[in-house]
């Protein structure tokens, strides 16, 4: 298949070379992010490859449909940046990569929790300023805590297993509880999880039902000093409500690898032009908040998987007309 791959990072180049050759694709690489403004570049290609920070809105989908493109394969798991209704309308088949190494994000959730538990951000800042004092750096041990997992699918279960060595009590909530998770956690209702957990780790997709799940109302149901780990999606949190709760002490900390309005900011260097988003800036400035640039997935293993599996999806569409990872409207937002 003739494929135009957008938003290709240098670390993906080797995998594109290897797997396009193995799967018999001709791939042209562009480094810029996909959007309505450069959709016309796809003229003459059968399929495009994009990433989770590309803007595949209705306008962009209409533009690529006009170029003759029939397939859109995102190299990410998340598809909330793709207008699936528009894709259905224009008869463009969409696929994602739901099953790349879950360990990457799961291990990152553990990393984030430990960094908050031990005030790592403040400690590093202090040492950089030659301040080696301990005041205010006292941490806590996970074994004394209750960890609540919202979403116990592939990444959630892998995170649960990774956290299991610390000896904490672990509980979980999922619309569809699974047997593997039950070996490690007790399933509870969402309100019970909010009431009991000291650490809440989000591992569910963003849907219409759970937009701003971490809202002022739900924060008020939580234990005083609870900490939130969000390696899932930014819009699961109402960021201003979280800031208010962090400032008045209701919440003890936040580690977030995602942000509701991250597109155009995360994965770009804004050190020269500065970002114009006071809410994100305030989160970054708070001492008990870790903001990371949506890179939980970013390991050698996962990146190679993402390129390989997305190109395999396109090969499957081309050769059989069917792909196990096809994404259809109403699945997710
Ligand atoms: P998965 O589909 O295997 O598991 C998701 C689980 O969430 C399922 O068990 C599902 O039943 C449950 N769920 C759905 N809606 C829910 C709700 N409203 N409340 C509670 N549970 C709900 O997905 P996987 O692979 O575990 O990924 C989870 C999420 O992690 C992705 O949707 C994505 O948002 C995020 N992610 C973040 C990355 C990063 O780099 N930070 C990279 C990859 C994924």
mmCIF file of C-alpha atoms and ligand atoms in Angstrom:
data_model
loop_
_atom_site.group_PDB
_atom_site.id
_atom_site.type_symbol
_atom_site.label_atom_id
_atom_site.label_comp_id
_atom_site.label_asym_id
_atom_site.label_seq_id
_atom_site.Cartn_x
_atom_site.Cartn_y
_atom_site.Cartn_z
ATOM 1 C CA UNK A 1 0.000 0.000 0.000
ATOM 2 C CA UNK A 2 1.087 3.577 -0.653
ATOM 3 C CA UNK A 3 1.111 5.291 2.730
ATOM 4 C CA UNK A 4 1.816 8.842 3.842
ATOM 5 C CA UNK A 5 3.034 8.798 7.444
ATOM 6 C CA UNK A 6 2.549 12.078 9.325
ATOM 7 C CA UNK A 7 4.189 13.265 12.525
ATOM 8 C CA UNK A 8 7.013 10.731 12.335
ATOM 9 C CA UNK A 9 9.608 11.209 15.050
ATOM 10 C CA UNK A 10 13.284 10.336 14.540
ATOM 11 C CA UNK A 11 12.939 7.428 16.966
ATOM 12 C CA UNK A 12 10.294 5.850 14.707
ATOM 13 C CA UNK A 13 12.330 5.980 11.491
ATOM 14 C CA UNK A 14 14.133 2.666 11.959
ATOM 15 C CA UNK A 15 10.871 0.817 12.672
ATOM 16 C CA UNK A 16 9.174 2.407 9.640
ATOM 17 C CA UNK A 17 12.045 1.258 7.450
ATOM 18 C CA UNK A 18 12.049 -2.270 8.869
ATOM 19 C CA UNK A 19 8.299 -2.964 8.941
ATOM 20 C CA UNK A 20 7.324 -1.217 5.679
ATOM 21 C CA UNK A 21 9.814 -3.451 3.913
ATOM 22 C CA UNK A 22 8.601 -6.602 5.733
ATOM 23 C CA UNK A 23 4.927 -5.823 5.038
ATOM 24 C CA UNK A 24 5.399 -4.662 1.451
ATOM 25 C CA UNK A 25 4.325 -1.011 1.945
ATOM 26 C CA UNK A 26 5.735 2.086 0.257
ATOM 27 C CA UNK A 27 5.843 4.698 3.000
ATOM 28 C CA UNK A 28 6.563 8.391 2.581
ATOM 29 C CA UNK A 29 7.494 10.176 5.773
ATOM 30 C CA UNK A 30 6.534 13.710 6.812
ATOM 31 C CA UNK A 31 7.486 15.058 10.196
ATOM 32 C CA UNK A 32 4.693 17.588 10.581
ATOM 33 C CA UNK A 33 1.568 16.786 12.549
ATOM 34 C CA UNK A 34 -1.575 15.894 10.562
ATOM 35 C CA UNK A 35 -4.315 18.561 10.473
ATOM 36 C CA UNK A 36 -6.894 19.991 8.044
ATOM 37 C CA UNK A 37 -4.152 22.337 6.772
ATOM 38 C CA UNK A 38 -1.885 19.635 5.388
ATOM 39 C CA UNK A 39 -4.406 16.882 4.603
ATOM 40 C CA UNK A 40 -4.044 17.672 0.895
ATOM 41 C CA UNK A 41 -0.485 16.260 1.007
ATOM 42 C CA UNK A 42 -2.121 12.816 1.038
ATOM 43 C CA UNK A 43 -3.252 13.076 -2.591
ATOM 44 C CA UNK A 44 -2.271 9.899 -4.432
ATOM 45 C CA UNK A 45 -1.858 7.752 -1.292
ATOM 46 C CA UNK A 46 -4.138 4.856 -0.255
ATOM 47 C CA UNK A 47 -3.685 5.334 3.456
ATOM 48 C CA UNK A 48 -2.292 7.700 6.050
ATOM 49 C CA UNK A 49 -0.575 7.011 9.344
ATOM 50 C CA UNK A 50 -0.990 9.517 12.191
ATOM 51 C CA UNK A 51 -0.349 9.892 15.925
ATOM 52 C CA UNK A 52 -2.547 10.677 18.909
ATOM 53 C CA UNK A 53 -1.606 14.367 18.907
ATOM 54 C CA UNK A 54 -2.715 14.878 15.283
ATOM 55 C CA UNK A 55 -5.958 16.678 14.561
ATOM 56 C CA UNK A 56 -8.165 14.312 12.559
ATOM 57 C CA UNK A 57 -11.340 16.370 12.944
ATOM 58 C CA UNK A 58 -14.294 16.326 10.534
ATOM 59 C CA UNK A 59 -12.672 18.916 8.289
ATOM 60 C CA UNK A 60 -9.398 16.970 8.058
ATOM 61 C CA UNK A 61 -11.266 13.731 7.334
ATOM 62 C CA UNK A 62 -13.261 15.407 4.552
ATOM 63 C CA UNK A 63 -10.020 16.769 3.077
ATOM 64 C CA UNK A 64 -8.298 13.369 2.986
ATOM 65 C CA UNK A 65 -11.417 11.739 1.576
ATOM 66 C CA UNK A 66 -11.225 14.220 -1.308
ATOM 67 C CA UNK A 67 -7.619 13.152 -1.980
ATOM 68 C CA UNK A 68 -8.747 9.538 -2.426
ATOM 69 C CA UNK A 69 -7.340 8.157 0.840
ATOM 70 C CA UNK A 70 -9.320 5.129 2.071
ATOM 71 C CA UNK A 71 -7.520 4.180 5.284
ATOM 72 C CA UNK A 72 -6.394 6.073 8.379
ATOM 73 C CA UNK A 73 -4.202 4.184 10.843
ATOM 74 C CA UNK A 74 -3.234 5.854 14.081
ATOM 75 C CA UNK A 75 -0.099 4.546 15.749
ATOM 76 C CA UNK A 76 -1.643 5.335 19.150
ATOM 77 C CA UNK A 77 -4.173 3.529 21.321
ATOM 78 C CA UNK A 78 -6.275 6.646 21.935
ATOM 79 C CA UNK A 79 -8.647 7.747 19.165
ATOM 80 C CA UNK A 80 -10.319 10.746 20.804
ATOM 81 C CA UNK A 81 -8.558 12.994 18.233
ATOM 82 C CA UNK A 82 -10.281 11.235 15.305
ATOM 83 C CA UNK A 83 -13.822 12.108 14.190
ATOM 84 C CA UNK A 84 -15.123 8.588 13.630
ATOM 85 C CA UNK A 85 -18.543 9.802 12.473
ATOM 86 C CA UNK A 86 -16.859 11.821 9.729
ATOM 87 C CA UNK A 87 -14.712 8.799 8.824
ATOM 88 C CA UNK A 88 -17.863 6.643 8.505
ATOM 89 C CA UNK A 89 -19.563 9.348 6.440
ATOM 90 C CA UNK A 90 -16.620 9.519 4.013
ATOM 91 C CA UNK A 91 -16.080 5.748 4.011
ATOM 92 C CA UNK A 92 -12.584 5.909 5.487
ATOM 93 C CA UNK A 93 -11.600 2.886 7.527
ATOM 94 C CA UNK A 94 -9.845 3.736 10.796
ATOM 95 C CA UNK A 95 -7.614 1.546 12.949
ATOM 96 C CA UNK A 96 -5.631 2.022 16.137
ATOM 97 C CA UNK A 97 -2.989 0.107 18.088
ATOM 98 C CA UNK A 98 -4.682 -0.894 21.336
ATOM 99 C CA UNK A 99 -2.279 -3.667 22.227
ATOM 100 C CA UNK A 100 1.232 -2.290 22.323
ATOM 101 C CA UNK A 101 3.331 -2.926 25.382
ATOM 102 C CA UNK A 102 1.056 -2.033 28.355
ATOM 103 C CA UNK A 103 4.106 -2.126 30.621
ATOM 104 C CA UNK A 104 5.275 1.254 29.340
ATOM 105 C CA UNK A 105 2.296 3.172 30.776
ATOM 106 C CA UNK A 106 1.846 0.843 33.762
ATOM 107 C CA UNK A 107 5.456 1.321 34.881
ATOM 108 C CA UNK A 108 5.043 5.053 34.347
ATOM 109 C CA UNK A 109 2.044 5.116 36.709
ATOM 110 C CA UNK A 110 4.215 3.448 39.374
ATOM 111 C CA UNK A 111 7.019 5.935 38.690
ATOM 112 C CA UNK A 112 4.597 8.857 39.049
ATOM 113 C CA UNK A 113 3.124 7.560 42.306
ATOM 114 C CA UNK A 114 6.554 7.040 43.853
ATOM 115 C CA UNK A 115 7.714 10.506 42.765
ATOM 116 C CA UNK A 116 4.707 12.081 44.496
ATOM 117 C CA UNK A 117 5.041 9.861 47.573
ATOM 118 C CA UNK A 118 8.644 11.009 48.083
ATOM 119 C CA UNK A 119 8.348 14.653 46.919
ATOM 120 C CA UNK A 120 10.928 14.023 44.226
ATOM 121 C CA UNK A 121 10.163 17.230 42.273
ATOM 122 C CA UNK A 122 10.816 19.453 45.320
ATOM 123 C CA UNK A 123 13.935 17.444 46.312
ATOM 124 C CA UNK A 124 15.485 17.784 42.850
ATOM 125 C CA UNK A 125 14.742 21.526 42.678
ATOM 126 C CA UNK A 126 16.334 22.029 46.097
ATOM 127 C CA UNK A 127 19.503 20.131 45.294
ATOM 128 C CA UNK A 128 19.872 22.089 42.049
ATOM 129 C CA UNK A 129 19.963 25.206 44.257
ATOM 130 C CA UNK A 130 22.538 23.642 46.620
ATOM 131 C CA UNK A 131 19.848 23.261 49.298
ATOM 132 C CA UNK A 132 20.249 19.845 50.906
ATOM 133 C CA UNK A 133 17.842 20.345 53.813
ATOM 134 C CA UNK A 134 15.064 17.871 54.607
ATOM 135 C CA UNK A 135 12.301 20.114 55.950
ATOM 136 C CA UNK A 136 9.055 19.460 54.112
ATOM 137 C CA UNK A 137 10.385 16.495 52.148
ATOM 138 C CA UNK A 138 9.000 13.766 54.384
ATOM 139 C CA UNK A 139 7.238 11.133 52.299
ATOM 140 C CA UNK A 140 5.031 8.111 52.845
ATOM 141 C CA UNK A 141 5.284 4.386 52.185
ATOM 142 C CA UNK A 142 2.837 2.733 49.819
ATOM 143 C CA UNK A 143 2.311 -0.323 52.043
ATOM 144 C CA UNK A 144 0.277 1.811 54.436
ATOM 145 C CA UNK A 145 -2.013 3.073 51.693
ATOM 146 C CA UNK A 146 -5.034 2.059 49.650
ATOM 147 C CA UNK A 147 -4.604 2.366 45.897
ATOM 148 C CA UNK A 148 -7.735 2.647 43.742
ATOM 149 C CA UNK A 149 -7.607 1.779 40.045
ATOM 150 C CA UNK A 150 -10.274 3.187 37.741
ATOM 151 C CA UNK A 151 -10.145 1.030 34.612
ATOM 152 C CA UNK A 152 -8.694 -2.453 34.907
ATOM 153 C CA UNK A 153 -8.087 -3.345 31.251
ATOM 154 C CA UNK A 154 -4.706 -4.121 29.739
ATOM 155 C CA UNK A 155 -2.804 -1.188 31.233
ATOM 156 C CA UNK A 156 -4.822 -1.167 34.465
ATOM 157 C CA UNK A 157 -4.112 -4.855 35.155
ATOM 158 C CA UNK A 158 -0.434 -4.449 34.292
ATOM 159 C CA UNK A 159 -0.252 -1.459 36.652
ATOM 160 C CA UNK A 160 -2.039 -3.430 39.379
ATOM 161 C CA UNK A 161 0.546 -6.216 39.065
ATOM 162 C CA UNK A 162 3.393 -3.692 39.114
ATOM 163 C CA UNK A 163 1.987 -2.001 42.242
ATOM 164 C CA UNK A 164 1.301 -5.329 43.950
ATOM 165 C CA UNK A 165 4.863 -5.657 45.256
ATOM 166 C CA UNK A 166 4.505 -2.656 47.571
ATOM 167 C CA UNK A 167 2.012 -4.323 49.911
ATOM 168 C CA UNK A 168 -0.677 -1.643 49.630
ATOM 169 C CA UNK A 169 -4.361 -2.497 49.827
ATOM 170 C CA UNK A 170 -5.665 -2.375 46.253
ATOM 171 C CA UNK A 171 -9.208 -1.777 45.051
ATOM 172 C CA UNK A 172 -10.649 -1.133 41.610
ATOM 173 C CA UNK A 173 -13.630 0.006 39.619
ATOM 174 C CA UNK A 174 -14.446 -0.956 36.041
ATOM 175 C CA UNK A 175 -17.632 -1.157 34.016
ATOM 176 C CA UNK A 176 -16.549 -4.716 33.157
ATOM 177 C CA UNK A 177 -14.596 -6.326 36.042
ATOM 178 C CA UNK A 178 -12.144 -9.021 34.927
ATOM 179 C CA UNK A 179 -10.901 -12.219 36.522
ATOM 180 C CA UNK A 180 -7.187 -11.411 36.204
ATOM 181 C CA UNK A 181 -7.571 -8.182 38.183
ATOM 182 C CA UNK A 182 -9.626 -9.981 40.852
ATOM 183 C CA UNK A 183 -6.504 -11.969 41.808
ATOM 184 C CA UNK A 184 -5.023 -8.720 43.168
ATOM 185 C CA UNK A 185 -7.843 -6.258 43.894
ATOM 186 C CA UNK A 186 -11.330 -6.070 45.343
ATOM 187 C CA UNK A 187 -13.829 -4.449 43.014
ATOM 188 C CA UNK A 188 -15.866 -1.691 44.641
ATOM 189 C CA UNK A 189 -18.313 0.938 43.419
ATOM 190 C CA UNK A 190 -16.924 4.218 42.129
ATOM 191 C CA UNK A 191 -18.108 6.088 45.225
ATOM 192 C CA UNK A 192 -16.529 3.451 47.504
ATOM 193 C CA UNK A 193 -13.266 3.842 45.590
ATOM 194 C CA UNK A 194 -13.361 7.624 45.990
ATOM 195 C CA UNK A 195 -14.074 7.242 49.721
ATOM 196 C CA UNK A 196 -11.345 4.660 50.442
ATOM 197 C CA UNK A 197 -8.386 5.344 48.159
ATOM 198 C CA UNK A 198 -5.329 7.348 49.185
ATOM 199 C CA UNK A 199 -3.988 7.076 45.633
ATOM 200 C CA UNK A 200 -6.307 6.993 42.617
ATOM 201 C CA UNK A 201 -4.776 5.802 39.340
ATOM 202 C CA UNK A 202 -6.766 6.366 36.146
ATOM 203 C CA UNK A 203 -6.590 3.675 33.446
ATOM 204 C CA UNK A 204 -9.901 4.019 31.602
ATOM 205 C CA UNK A 205 -10.509 5.487 28.157
ATOM 206 C CA UNK A 206 -12.176 8.872 27.784
ATOM 207 C CA UNK A 207 -15.863 8.450 26.957
ATOM 208 C CA UNK A 208 -18.867 10.757 26.934
ATOM 209 C CA UNK A 209 -19.892 9.352 30.343
ATOM 210 C CA UNK A 210 -16.617 9.940 32.175
ATOM 211 C CA UNK A 211 -15.660 13.394 30.864
ATOM 212 C CA UNK A 212 -14.398 15.347 33.938
ATOM 213 C CA UNK A 213 -14.759 12.260 36.139
ATOM 214 C CA UNK A 214 -12.380 13.957 38.574
ATOM 215 C CA UNK A 215 -14.767 16.854 39.210
ATOM 216 C CA UNK A 216 -15.299 19.097 42.224
ATOM 217 C CA UNK A 217 -18.239 16.908 43.267
ATOM 218 C CA UNK A 218 -16.219 13.690 43.090
ATOM 219 C CA UNK A 219 -13.138 15.248 44.708
ATOM 220 C CA UNK A 220 -15.377 16.091 47.685
ATOM 221 C CA UNK A 221 -16.105 12.350 48.034
ATOM 222 C CA UNK A 222 -12.378 11.578 48.358
ATOM 223 C CA UNK A 223 -10.197 11.263 51.432
ATOM 224 C CA UNK A 224 -8.415 14.421 52.511
ATOM 225 C CA UNK A 225 -4.946 14.445 50.983
ATOM 226 C CA UNK A 226 -5.737 11.877 48.264
ATOM 227 C CA UNK A 227 -3.424 11.902 45.274
ATOM 228 C CA UNK A 228 -4.402 11.406 41.640
ATOM 229 C CA UNK A 229 -2.284 9.676 39.000
ATOM 230 C CA UNK A 230 -3.553 10.322 35.476
ATOM 231 C CA UNK A 231 -1.740 8.424 32.759
ATOM 232 C CA UNK A 232 -4.990 8.035 30.806
ATOM 233 C CA UNK A 233 -6.613 11.126 29.256
ATOM 234 C CA UNK A 234 -6.567 14.811 30.238
ATOM 235 C CA UNK A 235 -10.310 15.377 29.926
ATOM 236 C CA UNK A 236 -10.946 12.793 32.655
ATOM 237 C CA UNK A 237 -10.025 15.651 35.010
ATOM 238 C CA UNK A 238 -11.557 19.079 35.568
ATOM 239 C CA UNK A 239 -8.173 20.803 35.953
ATOM 240 C CA UNK A 240 -9.442 24.045 37.622
ATOM 241 C CA UNK A 241 -11.363 21.943 40.205
ATOM 242 C CA UNK A 242 -8.190 19.971 40.898
ATOM 243 C CA UNK A 243 -6.124 23.146 41.298
ATOM 244 C CA UNK A 244 -8.630 24.490 43.824
ATOM 245 C CA UNK A 245 -8.521 21.208 45.774
ATOM 246 C CA UNK A 246 -4.713 21.110 45.710
ATOM 247 C CA UNK A 247 -4.551 24.665 47.031
ATOM 248 C CA UNK A 248 -7.019 24.112 49.869
ATOM 249 C CA UNK A 249 -5.414 20.795 50.855
ATOM 250 C CA UNK A 250 -8.343 18.528 49.914
ATOM 251 C CA UNK A 251 -6.040 16.822 47.407
ATOM 252 C CA UNK A 252 -2.455 15.975 48.350
ATOM 253 C CA UNK A 253 -0.958 15.787 44.871
ATOM 254 C CA UNK A 254 -1.420 15.149 41.189
ATOM 255 C CA UNK A 255 0.780 13.445 38.636
ATOM 256 C CA UNK A 256 -0.607 13.847 35.164
ATOM 257 C CA UNK A 257 0.869 12.702 31.897
ATOM 258 C CA UNK A 258 -2.058 14.177 29.976
ATOM 259 C CA UNK A 259 -3.948 17.440 29.797
ATOM 260 C CA UNK A 260 -7.346 18.191 28.280
ATOM 261 C CA UNK A 261 -5.965 20.892 25.965
ATOM 262 C CA UNK A 262 -2.576 19.312 25.279
ATOM 263 C CA UNK A 263 -2.885 19.163 21.469
ATOM 264 C CA UNK A 264 -0.471 21.703 20.010
ATOM 265 C CA UNK A 265 1.440 21.924 23.313
ATOM 266 C CA UNK A 266 2.583 18.457 24.334
ATOM 267 C CA UNK A 267 5.213 16.887 22.086
ATOM 268 C CA UNK A 268 6.308 20.370 20.891
ATOM 269 C CA UNK A 269 9.135 22.618 22.097
ATOM 270 C CA UNK A 270 7.581 25.842 23.430
ATOM 271 C CA UNK A 271 10.658 26.969 25.363
ATOM 272 C CA UNK A 272 11.057 30.006 23.073
ATOM 273 C CA UNK A 273 7.429 31.075 22.535
ATOM 274 C CA UNK A 274 5.978 30.057 25.964
ATOM 275 C CA UNK A 275 2.518 28.530 26.303
ATOM 276 C CA UNK A 276 -0.604 30.630 26.681
ATOM 277 C CA UNK A 277 -2.611 28.424 29.014
ATOM 278 C CA UNK A 278 -2.867 29.777 32.583
ATOM 279 C CA UNK A 279 -4.461 26.572 33.923
ATOM 280 C CA UNK A 280 -1.684 24.336 32.620
ATOM 281 C CA UNK A 281 0.912 26.879 33.778
ATOM 282 C CA UNK A 282 -0.560 26.881 37.278
ATOM 283 C CA UNK A 283 -0.486 23.077 37.394
ATOM 284 C CA UNK A 284 3.161 23.088 36.317
ATOM 285 C CA UNK A 285 4.035 25.640 39.014
ATOM 286 C CA UNK A 286 2.369 23.849 41.933
ATOM 287 C CA UNK A 287 4.967 22.008 44.057
ATOM 288 C CA UNK A 288 2.862 18.872 44.568
ATOM 289 C CA UNK A 289 2.004 18.477 40.869
ATOM 290 C CA UNK A 290 4.000 16.569 38.288
ATOM 291 C CA UNK A 291 3.098 17.357 34.704
ATOM 292 C CA UNK A 292 4.767 15.158 32.111
ATOM 293 C CA UNK A 293 4.394 15.525 28.326
ATOM 294 C CA UNK A 294 2.222 12.493 27.519
ATOM 295 C CA UNK A 295 5.149 10.137 27.294
ATOM 296 C CA UNK A 296 4.005 7.202 29.413
ATOM 297 C CA UNK A 297 3.967 5.135 26.216
ATOM 298 C CA UNK A 298 7.436 6.256 25.207
ATOM 299 C CA UNK A 299 9.740 3.247 25.464
ATOM 300 C CA UNK A 300 11.802 1.491 22.806
ATOM 301 C CA UNK A 301 9.544 -1.530 23.014
ATOM 302 C CA UNK A 302 6.223 0.314 22.743
ATOM 303 C CA UNK A 303 7.336 2.649 19.922
ATOM 304 C CA UNK A 304 8.442 -0.286 17.738
ATOM 305 C CA UNK A 305 5.106 -2.030 18.472
ATOM 306 C CA UNK A 306 3.121 1.082 17.514
ATOM 307 C CA UNK A 307 4.758 1.383 14.094
ATOM 308 C CA UNK A 308 4.655 -2.355 13.377
ATOM 309 C CA UNK A 309 1.039 -2.911 14.439
ATOM 310 C CA UNK A 310 -0.292 0.211 12.638
ATOM 311 C CA UNK A 311 1.367 -0.888 9.386
ATOM 312 C CA UNK A 312 0.007 -4.409 9.927
ATOM 313 C CA UNK A 313 -3.501 -2.932 10.309
ATOM 314 C CA UNK A 314 -3.119 -1.258 6.895
ATOM 315 C CA UNK A 315 -1.828 -4.486 5.364
ATOM 316 C CA UNK A 316 -4.871 -6.354 6.775
ATOM 317 C CA UNK A 317 -7.322 -3.784 5.388
ATOM 318 C CA UNK A 318 -5.634 -4.015 1.990
ATOM 319 C CA UNK A 319 -5.377 -7.794 1.730
ATOM 320 C CA UNK A 320 -8.559 -8.990 3.484
ATOM 321 C CA UNK A 321 -10.711 -5.861 3.816
ATOM 322 C CA UNK A 322 -10.908 -6.641 7.540
ATOM 323 C CA UNK A 323 -8.778 -5.522 10.455
ATOM 324 C CA UNK A 324 -9.124 -6.637 14.080
ATOM 325 C CA UNK A 325 -8.230 -3.155 15.284
ATOM 326 C CA UNK A 326 -10.809 -1.303 13.213
ATOM 327 C CA UNK A 327 -12.363 1.608 15.142
ATOM 328 C CA UNK A 328 -15.967 2.476 14.482
ATOM 329 C CA UNK A 329 -18.134 5.432 15.515
ATOM 330 C CA UNK A 330 -19.723 5.339 18.999
ATOM 331 C CA UNK A 331 -16.849 3.253 20.393
ATOM 332 C CA UNK A 332 -15.110 6.126 22.199
ATOM 333 C CA UNK A 333 -14.923 9.886 22.062
HETATM 334 P P1 LIG B 1 -8.332 -1.233 27.714
HETATM 335 O O1 LIG B 1 -9.426 -1.035 26.728
HETATM 336 O O2 LIG B 1 -7.581 -2.521 27.720
HETATM 337 O O3 LIG B 1 -8.914 -1.015 29.192
HETATM 338 C C1 LIG B 1 -9.731 0.043 29.531
HETATM 339 C C2 LIG B 1 -10.629 -0.419 30.672
HETATM 340 O O4 LIG B 1 -11.384 0.711 31.113
HETATM 341 C C3 LIG B 1 -11.621 -1.515 30.268
HETATM 342 O O5 LIG B 1 -11.559 -2.578 31.184
HETATM 343 C C4 LIG B 1 -12.963 -0.805 30.317
HETATM 344 O O6 LIG B 1 -14.030 -1.659 30.703
HETATM 345 C C5 LIG B 1 -12.712 0.258 31.370
HETATM 346 N N1 LIG B 1 -13.625 1.393 31.312
HETATM 347 C C6 LIG B 1 -14.174 1.978 30.228
HETATM 348 N N2 LIG B 1 -14.929 3.026 30.607
HETATM 349 C C7 LIG B 1 -14.841 3.084 31.946
HETATM 350 C C8 LIG B 1 -15.418 3.933 32.921
HETATM 351 N N3 LIG B 1 -16.235 4.931 32.593
HETATM 352 N N4 LIG B 1 -15.106 3.695 34.212
HETATM 353 C C9 LIG B 1 -14.297 2.681 34.575
HETATM 354 N N5 LIG B 1 -13.733 1.849 33.701
HETATM 355 C C10 LIG B 1 -14.016 2.042 32.406
HETATM 356 O O7 LIG B 1 -7.368 0.013 27.507
HETATM 357 P P2 LIG B 1 -5.842 0.134 27.967
HETATM 358 O O8 LIG B 1 -4.953 -0.370 26.895
HETATM 359 O O9 LIG B 1 -5.701 -0.423 29.320
HETATM 360 O O10 LIG B 1 -5.656 1.738 28.012
HETATM 361 C C11 LIG B 1 -6.337 2.518 28.987
HETATM 362 C C12 LIG B 1 -6.156 3.985 28.655
HETATM 363 O O11 LIG B 1 -4.807 4.375 28.864
HETATM 364 C C13 LIG B 1 -6.397 4.355 27.173
HETATM 365 O O12 LIG B 1 -7.764 4.475 26.885
HETATM 366 C C14 LIG B 1 -5.702 5.676 27.080
HETATM 367 O O13 LIG B 1 -6.589 6.697 27.498
HETATM 368 C C15 LIG B 1 -4.573 5.558 28.115
HETATM 369 N N6 LIG B 1 -3.238 5.491 27.478
HETATM 370 C C16 LIG B 1 -2.288 6.418 27.842
HETATM 371 C C17 LIG B 1 -1.037 6.415 27.272
HETATM 372 C C18 LIG B 1 0.049 7.370 27.702
HETATM 373 O O14 LIG B 1 1.075 7.486 27.003
HETATM 374 N N7 LIG B 1 -0.079 8.065 28.819
HETATM 375 C C19 LIG B 1 -0.712 5.456 26.233
HETATM 376 C C20 LIG B 1 -1.742 4.466 25.974
HETATM 377 C C21 LIG B 1 -2.973 4.518 26.558
#
